[in-house]
mmCIF file of C-alpha atoms in Angstrom:
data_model
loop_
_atom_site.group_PDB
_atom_site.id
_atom_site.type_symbol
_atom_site.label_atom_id
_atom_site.label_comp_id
_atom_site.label_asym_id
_atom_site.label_seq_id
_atom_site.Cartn_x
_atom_site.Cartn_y
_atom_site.Cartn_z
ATOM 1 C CA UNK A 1 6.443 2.069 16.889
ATOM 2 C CA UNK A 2 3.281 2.232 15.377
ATOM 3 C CA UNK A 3 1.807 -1.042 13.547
ATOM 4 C CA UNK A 4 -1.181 -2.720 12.514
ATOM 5 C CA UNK A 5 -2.339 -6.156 12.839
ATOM 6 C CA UNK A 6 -4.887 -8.370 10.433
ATOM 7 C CA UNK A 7 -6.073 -11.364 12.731
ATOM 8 C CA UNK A 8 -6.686 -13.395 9.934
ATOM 9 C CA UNK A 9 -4.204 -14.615 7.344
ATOM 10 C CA UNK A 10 -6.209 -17.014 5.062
ATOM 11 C CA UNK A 11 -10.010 -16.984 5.086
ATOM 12 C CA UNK A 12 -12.208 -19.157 2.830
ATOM 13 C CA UNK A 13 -16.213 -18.427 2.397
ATOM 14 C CA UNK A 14 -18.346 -19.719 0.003
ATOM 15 C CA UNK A 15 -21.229 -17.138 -1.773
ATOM 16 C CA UNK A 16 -23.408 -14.931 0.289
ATOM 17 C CA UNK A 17 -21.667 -16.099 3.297
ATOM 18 C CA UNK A 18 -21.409 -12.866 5.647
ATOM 19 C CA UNK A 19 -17.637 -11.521 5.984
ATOM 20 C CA UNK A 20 -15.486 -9.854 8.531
ATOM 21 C CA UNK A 21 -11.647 -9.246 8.400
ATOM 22 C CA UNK A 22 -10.578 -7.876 12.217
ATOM 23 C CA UNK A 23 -8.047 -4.811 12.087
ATOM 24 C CA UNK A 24 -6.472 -3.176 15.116
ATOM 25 C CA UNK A 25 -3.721 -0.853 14.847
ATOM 26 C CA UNK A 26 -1.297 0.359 18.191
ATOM 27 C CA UNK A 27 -0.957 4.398 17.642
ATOM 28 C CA UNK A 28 -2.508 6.683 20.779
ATOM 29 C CA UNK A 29 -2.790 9.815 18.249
ATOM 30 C CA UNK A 30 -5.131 10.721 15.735
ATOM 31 C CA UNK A 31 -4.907 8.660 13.154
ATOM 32 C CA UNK A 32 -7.129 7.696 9.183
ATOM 33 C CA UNK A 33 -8.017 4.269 8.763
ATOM 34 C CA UNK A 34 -8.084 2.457 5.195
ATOM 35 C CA UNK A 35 -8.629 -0.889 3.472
ATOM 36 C CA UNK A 36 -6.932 -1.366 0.570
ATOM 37 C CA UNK A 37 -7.810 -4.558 -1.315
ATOM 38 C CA UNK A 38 -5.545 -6.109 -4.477
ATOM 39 C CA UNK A 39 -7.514 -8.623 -7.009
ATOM 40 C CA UNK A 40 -5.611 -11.559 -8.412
ATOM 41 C CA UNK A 41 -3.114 -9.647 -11.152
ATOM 42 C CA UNK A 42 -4.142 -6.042 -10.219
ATOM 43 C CA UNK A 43 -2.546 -3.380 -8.144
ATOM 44 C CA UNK A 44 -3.682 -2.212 -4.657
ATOM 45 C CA UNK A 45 -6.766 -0.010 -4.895
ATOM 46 C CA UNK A 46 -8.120 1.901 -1.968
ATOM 47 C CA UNK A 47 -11.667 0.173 -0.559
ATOM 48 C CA UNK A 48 -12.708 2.675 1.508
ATOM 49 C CA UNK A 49 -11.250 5.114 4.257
ATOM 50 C CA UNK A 50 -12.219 6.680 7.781
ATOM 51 C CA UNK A 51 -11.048 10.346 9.014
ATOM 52 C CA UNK A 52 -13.296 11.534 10.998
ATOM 53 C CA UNK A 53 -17.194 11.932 11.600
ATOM 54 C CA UNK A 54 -19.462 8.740 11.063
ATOM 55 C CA UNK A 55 -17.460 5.570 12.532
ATOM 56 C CA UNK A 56 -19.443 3.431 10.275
ATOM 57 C CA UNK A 57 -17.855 3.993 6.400
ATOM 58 C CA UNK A 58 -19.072 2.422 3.277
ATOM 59 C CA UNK A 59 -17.047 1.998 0.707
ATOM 60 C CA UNK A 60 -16.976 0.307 -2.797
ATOM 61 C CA UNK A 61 -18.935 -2.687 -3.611
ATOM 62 C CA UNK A 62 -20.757 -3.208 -0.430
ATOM 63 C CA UNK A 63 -17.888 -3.008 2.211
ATOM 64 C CA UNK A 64 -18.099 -1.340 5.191
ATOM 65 C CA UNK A 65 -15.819 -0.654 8.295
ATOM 66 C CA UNK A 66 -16.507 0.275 11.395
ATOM 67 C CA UNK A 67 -14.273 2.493 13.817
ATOM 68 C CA UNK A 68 -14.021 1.796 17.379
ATOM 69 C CA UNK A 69 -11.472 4.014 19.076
ATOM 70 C CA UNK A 70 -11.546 2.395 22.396
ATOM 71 C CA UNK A 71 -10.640 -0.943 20.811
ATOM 72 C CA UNK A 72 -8.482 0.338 18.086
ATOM 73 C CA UNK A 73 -10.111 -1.686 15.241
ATOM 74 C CA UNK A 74 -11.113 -0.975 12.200
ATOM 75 C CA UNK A 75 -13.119 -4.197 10.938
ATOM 76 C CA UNK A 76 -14.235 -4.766 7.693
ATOM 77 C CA UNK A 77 -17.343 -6.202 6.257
ATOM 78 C CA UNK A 78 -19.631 -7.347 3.987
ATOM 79 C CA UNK A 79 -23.174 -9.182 4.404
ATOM 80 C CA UNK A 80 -22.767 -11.014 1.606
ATOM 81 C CA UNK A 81 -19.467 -12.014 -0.490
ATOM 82 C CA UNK A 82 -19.359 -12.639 -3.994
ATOM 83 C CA UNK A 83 -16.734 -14.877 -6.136
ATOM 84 C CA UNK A 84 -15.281 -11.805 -7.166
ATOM 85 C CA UNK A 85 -14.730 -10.699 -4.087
ATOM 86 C CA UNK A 86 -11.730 -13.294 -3.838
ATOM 87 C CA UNK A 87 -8.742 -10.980 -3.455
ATOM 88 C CA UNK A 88 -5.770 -9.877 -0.352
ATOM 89 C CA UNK A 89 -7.355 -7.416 1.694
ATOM 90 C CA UNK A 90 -4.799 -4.557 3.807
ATOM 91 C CA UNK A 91 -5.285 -2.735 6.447
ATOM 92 C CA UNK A 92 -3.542 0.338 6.725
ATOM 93 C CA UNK A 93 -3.086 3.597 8.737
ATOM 94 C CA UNK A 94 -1.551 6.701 9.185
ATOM 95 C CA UNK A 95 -0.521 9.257 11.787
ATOM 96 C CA UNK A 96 -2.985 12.569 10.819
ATOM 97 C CA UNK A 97 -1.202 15.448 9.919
ATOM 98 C CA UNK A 98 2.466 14.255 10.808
ATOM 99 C CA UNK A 99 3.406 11.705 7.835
ATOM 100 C CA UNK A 100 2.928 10.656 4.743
ATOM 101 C CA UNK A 101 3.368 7.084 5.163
ATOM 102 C CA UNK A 102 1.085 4.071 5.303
ATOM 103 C CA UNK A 103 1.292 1.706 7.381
ATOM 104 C CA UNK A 104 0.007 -1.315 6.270
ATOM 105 C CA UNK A 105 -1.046 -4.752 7.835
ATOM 106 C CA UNK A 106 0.076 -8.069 7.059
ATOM 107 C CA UNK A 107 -2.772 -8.911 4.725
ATOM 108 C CA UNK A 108 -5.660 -11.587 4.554
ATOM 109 C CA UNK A 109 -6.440 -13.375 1.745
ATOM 110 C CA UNK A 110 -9.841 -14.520 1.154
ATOM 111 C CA UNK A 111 -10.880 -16.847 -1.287
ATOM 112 C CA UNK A 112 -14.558 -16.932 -1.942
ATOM 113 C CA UNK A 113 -15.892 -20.359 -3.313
ATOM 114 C CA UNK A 114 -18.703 -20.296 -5.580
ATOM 115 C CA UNK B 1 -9.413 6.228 -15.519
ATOM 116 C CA UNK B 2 -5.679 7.168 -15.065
ATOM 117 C CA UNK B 3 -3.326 5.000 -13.681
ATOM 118 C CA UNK B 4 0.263 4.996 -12.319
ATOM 119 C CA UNK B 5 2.463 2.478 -14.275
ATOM 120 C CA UNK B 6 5.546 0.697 -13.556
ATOM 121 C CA UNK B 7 8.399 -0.885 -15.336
ATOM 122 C CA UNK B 8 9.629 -3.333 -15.262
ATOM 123 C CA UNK B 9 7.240 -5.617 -14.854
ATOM 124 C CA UNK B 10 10.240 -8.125 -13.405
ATOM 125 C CA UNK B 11 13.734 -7.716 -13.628
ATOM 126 C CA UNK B 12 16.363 -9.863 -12.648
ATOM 127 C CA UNK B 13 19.833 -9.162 -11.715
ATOM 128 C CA UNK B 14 22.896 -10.204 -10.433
ATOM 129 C CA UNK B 15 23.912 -8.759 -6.822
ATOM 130 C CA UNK B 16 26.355 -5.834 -6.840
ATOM 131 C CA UNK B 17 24.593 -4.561 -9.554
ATOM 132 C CA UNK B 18 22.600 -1.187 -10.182
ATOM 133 C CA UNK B 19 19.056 -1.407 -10.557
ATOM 134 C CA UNK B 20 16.565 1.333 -11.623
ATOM 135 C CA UNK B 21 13.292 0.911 -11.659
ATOM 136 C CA UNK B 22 10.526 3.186 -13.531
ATOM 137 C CA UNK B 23 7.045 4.703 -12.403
ATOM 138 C CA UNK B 24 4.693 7.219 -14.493
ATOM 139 C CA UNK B 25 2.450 8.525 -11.609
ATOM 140 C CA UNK B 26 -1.314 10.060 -12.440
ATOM 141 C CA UNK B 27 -0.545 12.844 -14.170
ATOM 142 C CA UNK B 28 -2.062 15.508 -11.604
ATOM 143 C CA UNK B 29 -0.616 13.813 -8.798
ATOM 144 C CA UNK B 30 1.829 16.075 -6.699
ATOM 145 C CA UNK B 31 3.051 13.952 -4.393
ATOM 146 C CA UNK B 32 5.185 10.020 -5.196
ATOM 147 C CA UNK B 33 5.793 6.962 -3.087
ATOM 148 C CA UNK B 34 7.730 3.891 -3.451
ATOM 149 C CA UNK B 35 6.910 0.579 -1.299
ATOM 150 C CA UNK B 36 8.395 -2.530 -1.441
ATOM 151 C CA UNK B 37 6.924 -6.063 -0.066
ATOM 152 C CA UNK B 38 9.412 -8.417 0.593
ATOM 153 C CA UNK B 39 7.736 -11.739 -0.208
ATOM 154 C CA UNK B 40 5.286 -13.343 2.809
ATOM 155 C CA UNK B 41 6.135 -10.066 4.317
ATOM 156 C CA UNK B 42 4.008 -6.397 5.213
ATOM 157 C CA UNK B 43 3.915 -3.602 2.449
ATOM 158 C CA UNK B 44 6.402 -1.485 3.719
ATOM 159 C CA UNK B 45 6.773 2.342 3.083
ATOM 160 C CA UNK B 46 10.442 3.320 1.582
ATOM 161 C CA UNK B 47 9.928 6.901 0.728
ATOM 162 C CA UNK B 48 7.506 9.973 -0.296
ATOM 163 C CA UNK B 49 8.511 12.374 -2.359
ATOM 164 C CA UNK B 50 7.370 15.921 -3.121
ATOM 165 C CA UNK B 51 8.549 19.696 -4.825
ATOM 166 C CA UNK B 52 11.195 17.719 -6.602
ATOM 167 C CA UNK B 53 12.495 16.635 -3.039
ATOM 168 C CA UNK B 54 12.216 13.691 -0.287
ATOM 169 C CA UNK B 55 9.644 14.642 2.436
ATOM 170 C CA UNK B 56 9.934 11.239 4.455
ATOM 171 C CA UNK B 57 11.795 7.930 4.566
ATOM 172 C CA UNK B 58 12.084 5.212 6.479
ATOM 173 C CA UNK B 59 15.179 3.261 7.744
ATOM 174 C CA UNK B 60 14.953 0.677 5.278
ATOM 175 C CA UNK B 61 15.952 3.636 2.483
ATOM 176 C CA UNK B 62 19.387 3.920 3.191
ATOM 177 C CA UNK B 63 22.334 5.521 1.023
ATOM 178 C CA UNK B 64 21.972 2.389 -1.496
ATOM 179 C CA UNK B 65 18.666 3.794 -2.421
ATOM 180 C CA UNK B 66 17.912 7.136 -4.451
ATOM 181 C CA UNK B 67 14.490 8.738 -6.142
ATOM 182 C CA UNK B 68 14.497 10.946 -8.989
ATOM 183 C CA UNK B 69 12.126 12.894 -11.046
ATOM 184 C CA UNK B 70 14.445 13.338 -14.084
ATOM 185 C CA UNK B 71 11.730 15.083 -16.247
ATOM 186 C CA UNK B 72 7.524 15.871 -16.163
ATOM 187 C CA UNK B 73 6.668 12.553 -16.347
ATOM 188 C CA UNK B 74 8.740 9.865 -14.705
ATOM 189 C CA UNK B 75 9.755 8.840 -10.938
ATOM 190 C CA UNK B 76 12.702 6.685 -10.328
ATOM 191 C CA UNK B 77 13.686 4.195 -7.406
ATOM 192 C CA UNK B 78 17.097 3.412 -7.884
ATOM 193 C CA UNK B 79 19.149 0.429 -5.888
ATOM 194 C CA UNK B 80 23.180 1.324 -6.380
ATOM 195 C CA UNK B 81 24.642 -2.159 -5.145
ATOM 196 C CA UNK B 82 21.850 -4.642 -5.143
ATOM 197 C CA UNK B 83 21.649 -6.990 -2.690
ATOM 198 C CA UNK B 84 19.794 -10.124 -2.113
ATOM 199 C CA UNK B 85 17.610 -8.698 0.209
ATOM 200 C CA UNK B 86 16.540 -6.453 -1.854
ATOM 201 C CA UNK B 87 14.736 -8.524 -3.836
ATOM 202 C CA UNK B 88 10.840 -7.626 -3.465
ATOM 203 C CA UNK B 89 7.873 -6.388 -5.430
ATOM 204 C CA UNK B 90 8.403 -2.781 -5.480
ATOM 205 C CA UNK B 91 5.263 -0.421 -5.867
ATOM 206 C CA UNK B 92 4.801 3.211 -6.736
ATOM 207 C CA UNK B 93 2.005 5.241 -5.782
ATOM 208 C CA UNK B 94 1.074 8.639 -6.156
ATOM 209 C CA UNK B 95 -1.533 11.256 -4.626
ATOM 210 C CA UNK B 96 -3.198 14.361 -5.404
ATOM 211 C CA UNK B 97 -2.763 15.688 -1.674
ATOM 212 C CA UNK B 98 -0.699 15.238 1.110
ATOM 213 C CA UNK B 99 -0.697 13.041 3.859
ATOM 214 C CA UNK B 100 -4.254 11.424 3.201
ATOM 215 C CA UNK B 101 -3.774 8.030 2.508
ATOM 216 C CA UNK B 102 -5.405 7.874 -0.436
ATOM 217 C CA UNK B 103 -2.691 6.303 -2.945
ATOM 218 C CA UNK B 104 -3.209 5.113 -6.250
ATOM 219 C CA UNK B 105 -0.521 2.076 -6.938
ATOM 220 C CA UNK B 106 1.510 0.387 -9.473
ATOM 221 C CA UNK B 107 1.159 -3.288 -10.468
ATOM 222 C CA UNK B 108 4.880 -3.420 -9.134
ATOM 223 C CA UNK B 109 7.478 -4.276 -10.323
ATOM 224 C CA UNK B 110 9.458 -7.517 -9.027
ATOM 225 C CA UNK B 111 12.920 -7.478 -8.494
ATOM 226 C CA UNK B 112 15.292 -11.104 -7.938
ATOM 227 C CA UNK B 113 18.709 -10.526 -6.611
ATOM 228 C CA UNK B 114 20.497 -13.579 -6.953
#
């Protein structure tokens, strides 16, 4: 069965420390890659998203993932976090052009100190 | 900018008891989802839902479990015979297309079985 696994449960920075939340996912086909993030009260909203081309996406805010097919990650990151950028962060995926679902990761919270 | 809303925000109930809970997806959106997170647990996909029909499920949506679109607007999870099990944050999401990814999300709604 496919799944997805977030490496990191908890992670505390303070500002402008340099961030990276570690993604792999266990699915041989052709999948799209996404990090959804939730802020403190808010609903999940989607971060950014991979299908195809570039490996290297950039998505809201300064994040950006990298794909690397040969390790099955999809890594997220950011130079340079913000307080605001405390929130849960998810890794999900889904099988291209066989199913709606999402499949998401377990989640890592980060809590950025100011 | 549009959002999908949810209610309840919480409900509480007694098990054995018929729950329904409410979604107004983006108004656009074609295609409906309902996830549930089980507390300290993954985000876990229960159904998608499209042309007034189901187009996937997983194992967890069993014959306790039914979706509606009873008019224009609104998308229904109901739970027949709650159990405690059951009891989760339960999010809707909807899409414009198919099989992207790309959901928009509820705040949830939080259910207690006791």
């Amino acid at each position: 069965a496919q799944s997805v696994s977030q490496h990191n449960h908890h992670v505390i920075l303070s500002e402008a420390a340099s961030l990276e939340l570690g993604c792999n996912y266990s699915y041989g086909g052709t999948v799209n890659l996404f990090w959804y993030v939730q802020y403190p009260g808010q609903h999940l909203q989607l971060l950014l998203k991979y299908f195809s081309g570039d490996p290297l996406v950039k998505g809201i805010k300064g994040f950006e993932a990298e794909f690397i097919k040969s390790k099955f990650s999809f890594n997220l990151r950011k130079p340079s976090v913000q307080w605001s950028d405390t929130a849960e962060y998810f890794c999900a995926v889904t099988q291209r052009d066989s199913s709606y679902k999402l499949i998401f990761g377990s989640g890592t919270r980060l809590l950025v100190r100011p | 900018e549009p959002e999908v809303t949810q209610t309840p925000s919480h409900q509480v109930t007694q098990m054995g008891q018929e729950v329904i809970l409410r979604c107004v997806p983006i108004s656009n959106h074609l295609y409906f989802y309902w996830y549930r997170q089980i507390l300290g647990q993954k985000v876990e996909f229960l159904v998608s839902f499209y042309n007034n029909e189901i187009s996937e499920k997983s194992e967890i949506f069993d014959d306790q479990f039914s979706v509606e679109r009873p008019d224009g607007s609104n998308f229904t999870l109901k739970i027949r015979s709650t159990k405690l099990e059951d009891s989760a944050m339960y999010f809707c999401a909807s899409s414009e297309k198919a099989n992207t990814g790309e959901l928009f999300f509820g705040e949830g709604s939080r259910l207690t079985v006791l």
